[in-house]
XYZ file of C-alpha atoms in Angstrom:
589
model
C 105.871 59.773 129.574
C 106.999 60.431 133.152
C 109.600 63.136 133.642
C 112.741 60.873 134.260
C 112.026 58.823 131.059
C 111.377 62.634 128.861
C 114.728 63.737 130.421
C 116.863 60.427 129.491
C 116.023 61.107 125.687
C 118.097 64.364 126.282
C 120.889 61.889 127.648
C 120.179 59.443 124.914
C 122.929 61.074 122.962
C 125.367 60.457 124.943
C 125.124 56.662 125.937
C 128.717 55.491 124.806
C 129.922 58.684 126.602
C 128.539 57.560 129.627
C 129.428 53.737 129.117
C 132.856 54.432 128.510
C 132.867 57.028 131.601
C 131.584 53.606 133.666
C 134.153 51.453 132.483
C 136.979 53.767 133.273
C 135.560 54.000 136.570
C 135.215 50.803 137.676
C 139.140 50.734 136.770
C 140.108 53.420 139.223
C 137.512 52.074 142.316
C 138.898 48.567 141.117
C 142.291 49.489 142.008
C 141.818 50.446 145.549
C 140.476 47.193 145.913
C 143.647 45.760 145.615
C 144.588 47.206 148.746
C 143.108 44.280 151.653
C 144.340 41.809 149.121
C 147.949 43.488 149.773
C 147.468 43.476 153.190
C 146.427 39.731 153.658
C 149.308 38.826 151.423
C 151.970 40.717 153.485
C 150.768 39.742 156.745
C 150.033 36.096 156.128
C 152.807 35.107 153.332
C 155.308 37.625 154.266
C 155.249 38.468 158.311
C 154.163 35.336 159.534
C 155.754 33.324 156.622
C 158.109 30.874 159.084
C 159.995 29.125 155.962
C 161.303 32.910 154.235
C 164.353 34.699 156.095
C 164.147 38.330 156.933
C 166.387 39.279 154.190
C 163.808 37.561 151.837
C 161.100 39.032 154.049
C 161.936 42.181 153.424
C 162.941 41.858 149.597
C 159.465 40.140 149.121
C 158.215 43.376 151.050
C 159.897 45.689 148.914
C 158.594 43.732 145.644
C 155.069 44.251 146.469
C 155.509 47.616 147.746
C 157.148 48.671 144.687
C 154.367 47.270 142.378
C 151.513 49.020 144.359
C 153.340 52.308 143.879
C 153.768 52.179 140.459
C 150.061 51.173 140.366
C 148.438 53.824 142.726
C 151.263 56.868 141.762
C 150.979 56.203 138.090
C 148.199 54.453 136.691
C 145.257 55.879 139.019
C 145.768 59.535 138.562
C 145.204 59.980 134.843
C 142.347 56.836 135.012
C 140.667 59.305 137.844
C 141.525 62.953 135.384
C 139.995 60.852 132.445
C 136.675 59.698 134.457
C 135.967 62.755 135.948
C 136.448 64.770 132.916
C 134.313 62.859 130.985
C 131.445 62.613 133.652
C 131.833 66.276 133.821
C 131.778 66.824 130.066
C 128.308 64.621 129.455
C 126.710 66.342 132.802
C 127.250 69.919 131.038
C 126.457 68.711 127.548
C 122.723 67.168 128.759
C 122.453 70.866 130.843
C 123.385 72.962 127.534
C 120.858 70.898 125.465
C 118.094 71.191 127.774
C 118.166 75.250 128.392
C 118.608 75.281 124.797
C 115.502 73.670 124.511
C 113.692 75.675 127.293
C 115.254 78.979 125.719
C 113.061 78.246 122.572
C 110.097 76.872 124.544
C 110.120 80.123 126.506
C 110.108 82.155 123.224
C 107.230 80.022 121.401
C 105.143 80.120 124.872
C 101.932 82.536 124.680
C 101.242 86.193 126.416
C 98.852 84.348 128.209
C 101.495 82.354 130.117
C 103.900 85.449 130.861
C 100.719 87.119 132.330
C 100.468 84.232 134.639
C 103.199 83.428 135.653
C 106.301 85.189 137.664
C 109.994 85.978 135.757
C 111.373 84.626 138.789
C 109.704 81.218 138.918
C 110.645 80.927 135.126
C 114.368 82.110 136.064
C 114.658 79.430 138.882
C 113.384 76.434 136.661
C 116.172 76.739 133.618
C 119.135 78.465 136.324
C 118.540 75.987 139.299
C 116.392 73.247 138.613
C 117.910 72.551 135.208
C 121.457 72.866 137.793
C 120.111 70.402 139.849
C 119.422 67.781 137.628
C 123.032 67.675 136.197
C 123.407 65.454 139.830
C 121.046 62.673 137.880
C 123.286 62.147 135.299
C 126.817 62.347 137.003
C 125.372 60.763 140.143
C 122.259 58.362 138.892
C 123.786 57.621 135.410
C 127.134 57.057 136.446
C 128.785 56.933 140.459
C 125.582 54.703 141.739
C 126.486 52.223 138.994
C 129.750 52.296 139.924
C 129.292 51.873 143.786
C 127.290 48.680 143.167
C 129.350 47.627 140.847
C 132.235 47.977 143.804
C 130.299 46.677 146.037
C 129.441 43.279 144.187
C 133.410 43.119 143.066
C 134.616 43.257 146.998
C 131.920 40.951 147.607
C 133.112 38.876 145.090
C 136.836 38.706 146.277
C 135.331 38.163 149.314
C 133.481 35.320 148.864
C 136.532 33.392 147.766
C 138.708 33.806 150.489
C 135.641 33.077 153.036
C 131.795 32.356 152.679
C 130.705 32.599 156.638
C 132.232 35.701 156.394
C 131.434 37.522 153.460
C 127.389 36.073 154.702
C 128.232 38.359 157.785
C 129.433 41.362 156.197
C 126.001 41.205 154.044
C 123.535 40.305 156.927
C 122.547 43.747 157.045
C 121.799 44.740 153.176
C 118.173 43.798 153.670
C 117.316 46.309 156.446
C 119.478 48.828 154.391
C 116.857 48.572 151.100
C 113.780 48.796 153.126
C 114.983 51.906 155.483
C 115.767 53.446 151.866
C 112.448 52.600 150.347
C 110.593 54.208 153.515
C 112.289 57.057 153.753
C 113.166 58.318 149.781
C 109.454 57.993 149.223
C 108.847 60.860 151.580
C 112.068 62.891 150.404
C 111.023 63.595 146.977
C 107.829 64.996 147.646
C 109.340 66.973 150.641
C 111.969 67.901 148.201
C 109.779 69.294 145.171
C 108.039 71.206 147.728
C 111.358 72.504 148.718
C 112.095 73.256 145.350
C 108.576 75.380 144.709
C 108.759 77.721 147.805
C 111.907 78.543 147.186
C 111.123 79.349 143.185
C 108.256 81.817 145.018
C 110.870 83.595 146.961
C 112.812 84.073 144.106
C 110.227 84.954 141.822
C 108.394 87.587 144.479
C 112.245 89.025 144.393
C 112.451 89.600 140.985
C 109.039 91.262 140.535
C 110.278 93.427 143.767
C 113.597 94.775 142.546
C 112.235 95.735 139.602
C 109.201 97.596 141.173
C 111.770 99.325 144.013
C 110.633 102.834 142.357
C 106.891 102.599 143.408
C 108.348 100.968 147.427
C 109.928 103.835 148.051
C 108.076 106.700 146.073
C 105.162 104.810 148.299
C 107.442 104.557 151.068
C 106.139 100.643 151.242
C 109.660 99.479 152.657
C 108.252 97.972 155.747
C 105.377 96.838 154.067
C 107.258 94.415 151.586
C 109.931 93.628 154.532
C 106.798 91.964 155.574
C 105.495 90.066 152.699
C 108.751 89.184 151.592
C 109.282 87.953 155.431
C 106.001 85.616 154.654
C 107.394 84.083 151.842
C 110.993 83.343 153.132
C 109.225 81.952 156.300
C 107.238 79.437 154.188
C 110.565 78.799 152.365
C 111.855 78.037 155.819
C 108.833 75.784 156.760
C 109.825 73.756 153.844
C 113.382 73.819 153.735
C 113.212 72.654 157.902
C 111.369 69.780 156.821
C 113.133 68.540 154.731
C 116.265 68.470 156.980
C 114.193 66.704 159.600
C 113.502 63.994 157.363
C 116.689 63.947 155.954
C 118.384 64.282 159.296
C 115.649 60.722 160.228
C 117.173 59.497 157.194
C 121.133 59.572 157.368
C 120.707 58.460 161.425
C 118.725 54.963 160.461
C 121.000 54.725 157.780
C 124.091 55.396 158.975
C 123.202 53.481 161.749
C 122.947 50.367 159.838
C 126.177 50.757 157.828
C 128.214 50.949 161.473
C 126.971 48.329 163.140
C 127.492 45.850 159.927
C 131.295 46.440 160.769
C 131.381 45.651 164.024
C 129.815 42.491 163.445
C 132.664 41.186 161.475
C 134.785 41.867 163.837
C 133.264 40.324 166.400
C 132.142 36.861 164.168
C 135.964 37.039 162.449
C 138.105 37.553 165.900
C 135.921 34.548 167.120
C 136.691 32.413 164.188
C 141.059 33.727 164.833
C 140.627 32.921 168.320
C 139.206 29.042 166.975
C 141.941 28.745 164.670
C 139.135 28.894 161.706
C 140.442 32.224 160.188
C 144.026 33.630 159.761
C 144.673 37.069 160.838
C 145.428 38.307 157.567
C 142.361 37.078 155.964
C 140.641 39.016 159.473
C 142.422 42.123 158.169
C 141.531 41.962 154.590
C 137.796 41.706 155.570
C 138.252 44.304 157.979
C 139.489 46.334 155.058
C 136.952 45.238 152.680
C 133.996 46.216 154.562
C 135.395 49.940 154.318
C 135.395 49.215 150.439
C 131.712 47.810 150.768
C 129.899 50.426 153.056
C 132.275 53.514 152.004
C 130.217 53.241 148.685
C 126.951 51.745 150.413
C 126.905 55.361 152.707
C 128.004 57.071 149.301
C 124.013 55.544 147.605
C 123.035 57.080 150.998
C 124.400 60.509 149.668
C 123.304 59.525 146.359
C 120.336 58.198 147.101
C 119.354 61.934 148.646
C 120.778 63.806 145.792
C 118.671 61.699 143.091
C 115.848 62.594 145.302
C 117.060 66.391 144.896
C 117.790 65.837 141.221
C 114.287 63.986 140.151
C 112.292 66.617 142.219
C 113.846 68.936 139.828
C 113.569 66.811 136.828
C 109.531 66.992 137.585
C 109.953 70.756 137.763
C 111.875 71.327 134.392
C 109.970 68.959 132.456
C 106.567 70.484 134.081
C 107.116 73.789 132.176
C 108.860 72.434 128.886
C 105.346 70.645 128.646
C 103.959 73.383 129.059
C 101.360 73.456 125.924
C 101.751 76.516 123.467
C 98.013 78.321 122.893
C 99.565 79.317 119.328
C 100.808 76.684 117.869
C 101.418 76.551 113.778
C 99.828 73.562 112.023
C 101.711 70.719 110.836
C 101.305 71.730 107.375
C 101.760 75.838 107.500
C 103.235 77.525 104.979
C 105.805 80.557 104.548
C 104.393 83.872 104.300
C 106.905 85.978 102.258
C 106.372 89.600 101.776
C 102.800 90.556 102.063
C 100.980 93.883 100.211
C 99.415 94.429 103.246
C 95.749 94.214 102.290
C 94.026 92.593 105.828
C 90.374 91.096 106.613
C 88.990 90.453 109.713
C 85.795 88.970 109.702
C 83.490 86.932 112.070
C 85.685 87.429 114.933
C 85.369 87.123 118.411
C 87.695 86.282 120.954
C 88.121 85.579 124.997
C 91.259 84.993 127.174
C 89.759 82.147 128.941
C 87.434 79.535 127.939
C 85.347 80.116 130.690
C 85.137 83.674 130.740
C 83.046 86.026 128.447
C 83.833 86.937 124.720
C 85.741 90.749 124.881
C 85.895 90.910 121.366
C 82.369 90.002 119.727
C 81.424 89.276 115.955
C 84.417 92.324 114.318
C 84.207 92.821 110.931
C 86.960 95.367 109.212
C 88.501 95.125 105.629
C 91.414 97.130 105.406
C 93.226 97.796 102.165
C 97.155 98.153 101.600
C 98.602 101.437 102.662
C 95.357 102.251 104.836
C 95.721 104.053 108.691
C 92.716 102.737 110.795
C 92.950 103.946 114.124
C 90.596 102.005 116.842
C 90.024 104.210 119.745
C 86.952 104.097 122.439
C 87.175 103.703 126.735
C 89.721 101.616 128.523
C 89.480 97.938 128.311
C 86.964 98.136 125.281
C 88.628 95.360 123.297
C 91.531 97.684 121.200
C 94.772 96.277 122.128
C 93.443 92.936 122.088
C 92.522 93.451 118.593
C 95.688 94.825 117.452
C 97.170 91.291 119.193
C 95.223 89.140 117.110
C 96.858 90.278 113.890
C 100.288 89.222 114.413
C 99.244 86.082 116.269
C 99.752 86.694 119.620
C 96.653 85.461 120.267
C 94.339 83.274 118.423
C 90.961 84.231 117.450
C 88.068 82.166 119.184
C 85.597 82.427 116.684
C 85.889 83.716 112.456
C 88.921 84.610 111.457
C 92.011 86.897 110.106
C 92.975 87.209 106.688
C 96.392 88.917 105.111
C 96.676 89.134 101.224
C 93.435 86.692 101.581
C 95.400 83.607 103.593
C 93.939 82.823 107.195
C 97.357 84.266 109.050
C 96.539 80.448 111.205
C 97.432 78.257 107.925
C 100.642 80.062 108.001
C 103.629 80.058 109.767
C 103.813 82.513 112.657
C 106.970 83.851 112.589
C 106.601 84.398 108.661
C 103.561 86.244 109.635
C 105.381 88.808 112.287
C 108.114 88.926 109.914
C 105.765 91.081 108.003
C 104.643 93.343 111.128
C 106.036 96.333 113.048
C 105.027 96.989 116.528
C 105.401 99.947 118.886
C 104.094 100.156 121.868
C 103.579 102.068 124.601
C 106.470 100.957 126.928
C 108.478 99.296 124.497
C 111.078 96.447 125.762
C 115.040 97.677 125.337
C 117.619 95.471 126.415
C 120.424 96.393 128.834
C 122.710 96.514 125.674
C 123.860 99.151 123.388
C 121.543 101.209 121.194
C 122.894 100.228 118.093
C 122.159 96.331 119.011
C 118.899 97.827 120.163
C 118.077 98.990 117.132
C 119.456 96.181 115.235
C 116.311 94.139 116.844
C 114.701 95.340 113.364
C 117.918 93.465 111.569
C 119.828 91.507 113.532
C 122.248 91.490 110.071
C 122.251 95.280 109.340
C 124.781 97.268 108.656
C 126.649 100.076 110.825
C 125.228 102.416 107.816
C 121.839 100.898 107.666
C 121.387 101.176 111.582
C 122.451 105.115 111.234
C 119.964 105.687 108.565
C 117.225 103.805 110.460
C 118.118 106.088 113.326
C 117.947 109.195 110.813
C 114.380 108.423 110.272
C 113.599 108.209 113.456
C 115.190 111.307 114.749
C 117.266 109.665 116.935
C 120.261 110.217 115.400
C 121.054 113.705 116.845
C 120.040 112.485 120.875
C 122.483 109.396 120.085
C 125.319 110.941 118.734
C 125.218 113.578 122.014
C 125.586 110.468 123.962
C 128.718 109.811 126.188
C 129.323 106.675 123.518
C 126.739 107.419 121.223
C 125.696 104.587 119.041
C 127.427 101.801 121.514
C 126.209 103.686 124.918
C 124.819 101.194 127.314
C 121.130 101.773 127.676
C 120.138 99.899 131.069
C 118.480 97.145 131.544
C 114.645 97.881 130.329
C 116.184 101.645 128.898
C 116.317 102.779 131.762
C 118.995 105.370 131.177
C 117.017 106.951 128.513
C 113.870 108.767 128.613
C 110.433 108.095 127.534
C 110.953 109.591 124.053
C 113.967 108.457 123.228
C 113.339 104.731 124.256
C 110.416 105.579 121.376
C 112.498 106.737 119.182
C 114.735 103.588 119.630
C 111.891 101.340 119.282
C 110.790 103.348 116.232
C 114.453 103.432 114.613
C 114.354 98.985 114.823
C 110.937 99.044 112.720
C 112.063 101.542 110.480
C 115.720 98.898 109.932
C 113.222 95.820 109.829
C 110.842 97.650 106.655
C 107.335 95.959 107.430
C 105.007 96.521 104.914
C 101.886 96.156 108.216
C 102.630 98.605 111.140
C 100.761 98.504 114.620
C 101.272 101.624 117.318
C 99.499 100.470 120.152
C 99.197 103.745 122.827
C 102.763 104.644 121.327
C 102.530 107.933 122.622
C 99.942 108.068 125.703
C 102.905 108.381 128.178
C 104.892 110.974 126.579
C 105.148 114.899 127.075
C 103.387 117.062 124.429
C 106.505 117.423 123.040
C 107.796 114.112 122.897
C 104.547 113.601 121.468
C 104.984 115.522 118.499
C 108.009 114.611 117.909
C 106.927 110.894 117.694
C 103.977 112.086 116.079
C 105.992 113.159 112.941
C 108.094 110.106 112.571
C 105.678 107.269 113.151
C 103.581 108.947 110.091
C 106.886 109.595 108.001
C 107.279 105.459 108.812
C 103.512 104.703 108.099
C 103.688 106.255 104.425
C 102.730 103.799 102.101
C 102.174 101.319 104.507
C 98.856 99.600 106.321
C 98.757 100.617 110.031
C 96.767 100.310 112.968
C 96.773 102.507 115.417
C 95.334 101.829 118.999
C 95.539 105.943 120.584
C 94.314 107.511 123.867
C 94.586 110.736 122.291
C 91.935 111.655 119.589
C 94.142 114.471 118.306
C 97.372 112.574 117.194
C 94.534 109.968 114.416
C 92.405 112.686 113.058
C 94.713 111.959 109.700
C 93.753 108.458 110.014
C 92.179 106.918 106.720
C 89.083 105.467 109.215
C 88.177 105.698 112.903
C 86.845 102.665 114.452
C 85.416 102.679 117.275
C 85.500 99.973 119.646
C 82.979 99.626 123.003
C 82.367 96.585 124.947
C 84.127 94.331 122.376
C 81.734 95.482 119.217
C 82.731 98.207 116.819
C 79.746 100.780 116.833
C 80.978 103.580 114.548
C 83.262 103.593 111.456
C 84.532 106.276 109.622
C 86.943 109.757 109.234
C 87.484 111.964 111.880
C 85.084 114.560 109.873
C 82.330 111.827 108.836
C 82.361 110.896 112.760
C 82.076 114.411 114.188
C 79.176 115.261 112.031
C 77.354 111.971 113.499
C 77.640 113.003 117.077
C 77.842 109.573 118.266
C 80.719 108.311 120.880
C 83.154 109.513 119.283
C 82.336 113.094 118.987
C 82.116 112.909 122.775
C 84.882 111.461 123.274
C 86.329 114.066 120.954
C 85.088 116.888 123.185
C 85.864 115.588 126.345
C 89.147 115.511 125.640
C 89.246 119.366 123.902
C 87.793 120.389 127.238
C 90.323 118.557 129.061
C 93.036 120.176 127.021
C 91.183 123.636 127.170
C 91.276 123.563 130.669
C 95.390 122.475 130.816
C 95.532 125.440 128.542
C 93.791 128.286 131.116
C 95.597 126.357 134.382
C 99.012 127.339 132.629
């Protein structure tokens, strides 16, 4: 399906809207053509009328005058409220539907996307793209149809009061259509490319301001003046294309709808000067060609802002096809409350399909209420495990069982709905920390959300806030430090009650105290409940039920901290490396 024919079905359900926004229209650009009608009527039956006095002159005058008035100050200004209020009203309908749309596609879209792809580019395709195409409706759906339909109505009245004429006044269409076929073909591709270089800029801005702390602590300012400088250049490049072309394009154009004008003129003061045409009649088509090219220059316009609008049509409907590498099956099923007992069996995994497996044939039963902590180098395969369970991912080979279900026969949001995650730089939104917290429970209580933060020992650090459980955090927490934001993120799993926890580096980038701290509420919230635990520091999962230990995608030991310190294998030297890393923090202070 191309993209303009996937975009109508998000007009589709407003057709009679748009119909009836037509039909008022072609009332109010009707009216004006009235106007050369008037004007051949009150020159040729009323000024050079040599049977009518003066007196009846100007009482005829007045009669006509009075009529238009009434017509043009009464009748046209609520016709032209009513058809721009409805265009308006369908345009911003089909825009709400369609970032509704993209809002969910975002949110069903994989990790694996948002590690490719920039915020910005994202930002600029539902904020400016889906802007842009809001033209195609108002402007394709409705004001084109309109201008032709003007067009063939004056051509129409035309035609009756003189053929050689109204043959004239058309002479030129021809050469219109094929300048407008040569050069719109061009347009939209310039245009798109427009478009992309100019999603770049915004999304290399995006990824900039929020990275400002490491330009200057890196004193980079110049640096990224620079690239930034290459990327509004190219931006540029485009943009000054496009304007040539365009510029090419209004010039032939234009050209074309002037000189049609003057040849009526010339042909219609020729036939006056024979004594084949009345003056009047000279006048109207004087007049009408106004009401023929005014609209013909307007599907110039409109003809350039389609272009505009389809270029970002192909855009928007680019990423909502974007394909979803989790997607639940047609039939999956509703996973209520789980017991939490998990198998993982057969499983191996890799990002791409043409790269190499980094998780390879993992096996691990885990009962309910278990701690297994994986642990082993950087980049060994832990964090991608711990993303496999709640679907983030899904497995290339074997499989993931919860309560004995494969969690891919199920639905995955009924699947996280049983799951807990904290990580180690855990997401806050530039809101208040009690809707922070109320992430867990988006229907909790003031009381619930104060007991969650209770268990979390948060609640004293909030309450010494300047607004305590409705201070603005910033946007990312920001305003909050490492072990609070923690906390926060802590306090929201506690309020949503998973029975299956994950704590993926949860405390790597926090102070020894902070660390302690955390240390003593995430086991208070893992009581009774299975966890995994993905840690950079051996000492904080020496409680853990079972060590796993995880090198180049394969587990090679299993077992309790004592059981794995009396085999001597990895992780005992893992183990000791870091006690002589702390030994030596301990003599340096």
């Amino acid at each position: 399906m191309s993209s303009v024919k996937q975009y109508l079905q998000f007009v589709k359900p407003y057709k009679w809207k748009i119909f009836w926004t037509i039909i008022v229209g072609i009332i109010k650009f009707g009216i004006p053509l009235l106007m050369p009608l008037i004007l051949k009527y009150v020159i040729d039956d009323i000024i050079a009328a040599g049977d009518m006095t003066n007196a009846e002159k100007t009482t005829e005058l007045a009669w006509i005058m009075g009529i238009a008035f009434v017509v043009f100050l009464v009748l046209r200004p609520p016709i032209e409220y009513v058809r721009q209020y409805l265009a308006q009203w369908v345009g911003n309908k089909v825009l709400y539907d369609i970032r509704d749309r993209l809002f969910d596609h975002i949110q069903k879209l994989s990790l694996k996307f948002y590690s490719q792809t920039k915020t910005g580019e994202i930002i600029s395709r539902v904020i400016n793209d889906v802007e842009q195409t809001k033209n195609f409706v108002i402007t394709g759906l409705m004001n084109v149809w309109l201008d032709l339909i003007t067009i063939f109505i004056a051509i129409g009245i035309m035609l009756t009061m003189d053929v050689g004429m109204t043959i004239v006044s058309i002479i030129l269409f021809p050469l219109f259509g094929f300048s407008i076929k040569y050069f719109y073909g061009k347009l939209r591709r310039l245009t798109r490319e427009r478009s992309q270089a100019l999603a770049e800029v915004q999304g290399h801005l995006h990824e900039r301001v929020q990275g400002i702390p490491v330009t200057r602590s890196f004193a980079l300012e110049e640096y990224e003046q620079s690239q930034f400088g290459k990327r509004n250049d190219e931006f540029l490049h485009r943009a000054m294309k496009h304007v040539d072309w365009n510029a090419k394009t209004f010039a032939v154009t234009n050209t074309i709808t002037d000189l049609a004008p003057l040849l009526v003129v010339a042909f219609g003061g020729y036939q006056v000067i024979s004594g084949n045409l009345s003056i009047g009649t000279l006048v109207a088509f004087v007049g009408y060609m106004e009401r023929v090219y005014s609209p013909l220059r307007r599907l110039i316009n409109s003809s350039t802002t389609l272009v505009q609008a389809i270029a970002s049509i192909d855009r928007v409907m680019e990423f909502m096809n974007e394909k979803y590498d989790v997607k639940d099956k047609v039939n999956a099923r509703e996973l209520g409350r789980v017991e939490g007992n998990i198998e993982i069996k057969n499983v191996s995994f890799r990002y791409e399909e043409d790269e190499d497996n980094v998780l390879k044939n993992i096996n691990l039963k885990v009962e309910k209420g278990e701690t297994i902590a994986f642990v082993g180098m950087s980049g060994g395969g832990k964090s991608t495990i711990v993303s496999l369970i709640p679907r983030f991912y899904d497995v290339t080979q074997g499989s993931i069982k919860v309560d004995g279900i494969d969690i891919r026969d199920v639905n995955a949001r009924s699947l996280r709905n049983n799951i807990g995650m904290v990580l180690q730089d855990n997401i806050l939104f530039s809101e208040s920390i009690a809707v922070n917290i109320r992430m867990g429970n988006p229907n909790a209580t003031d009381e619930e959300v104060v007991a969650a933060a209770k268990a979390a020992n948060a609640h004293d650090f909030i309450q010494g806030l300047s607004n305590g459980y409705d201070t603005l955090v910033g946007e990312r927490g920001v305003k909050l430090s490492g072990g609070q934001k923690q906390r926060i993120a802590i306090a929201r799993v506690f309020l949503k009650n998973p029975p299956i926890l994950i704590f993926d580096e949860a405390t790597s980038a926090l102070d020894l105290e902070s660390e302690h701290l955390i240390q003593e509420t995430m086991e208070k919230l893992a009581s009774d409940r299975t966890t995994f635990v993905v840690a950079h520091r051996l000492a904080t999962i020496t409680h853990a039920d079972r060590i796993v230990v995880i090198e180049n995608g394969e587990i090679t030991e299993i077992g309790t901290h004592d059981e794995l310190m009396q085999k001597q294998g990895s992780y005992y030297s893992l183990y000791q490396v870091q006690n002589l890393d702390n030994t030596k923090e301990v003599v340096k202070n």
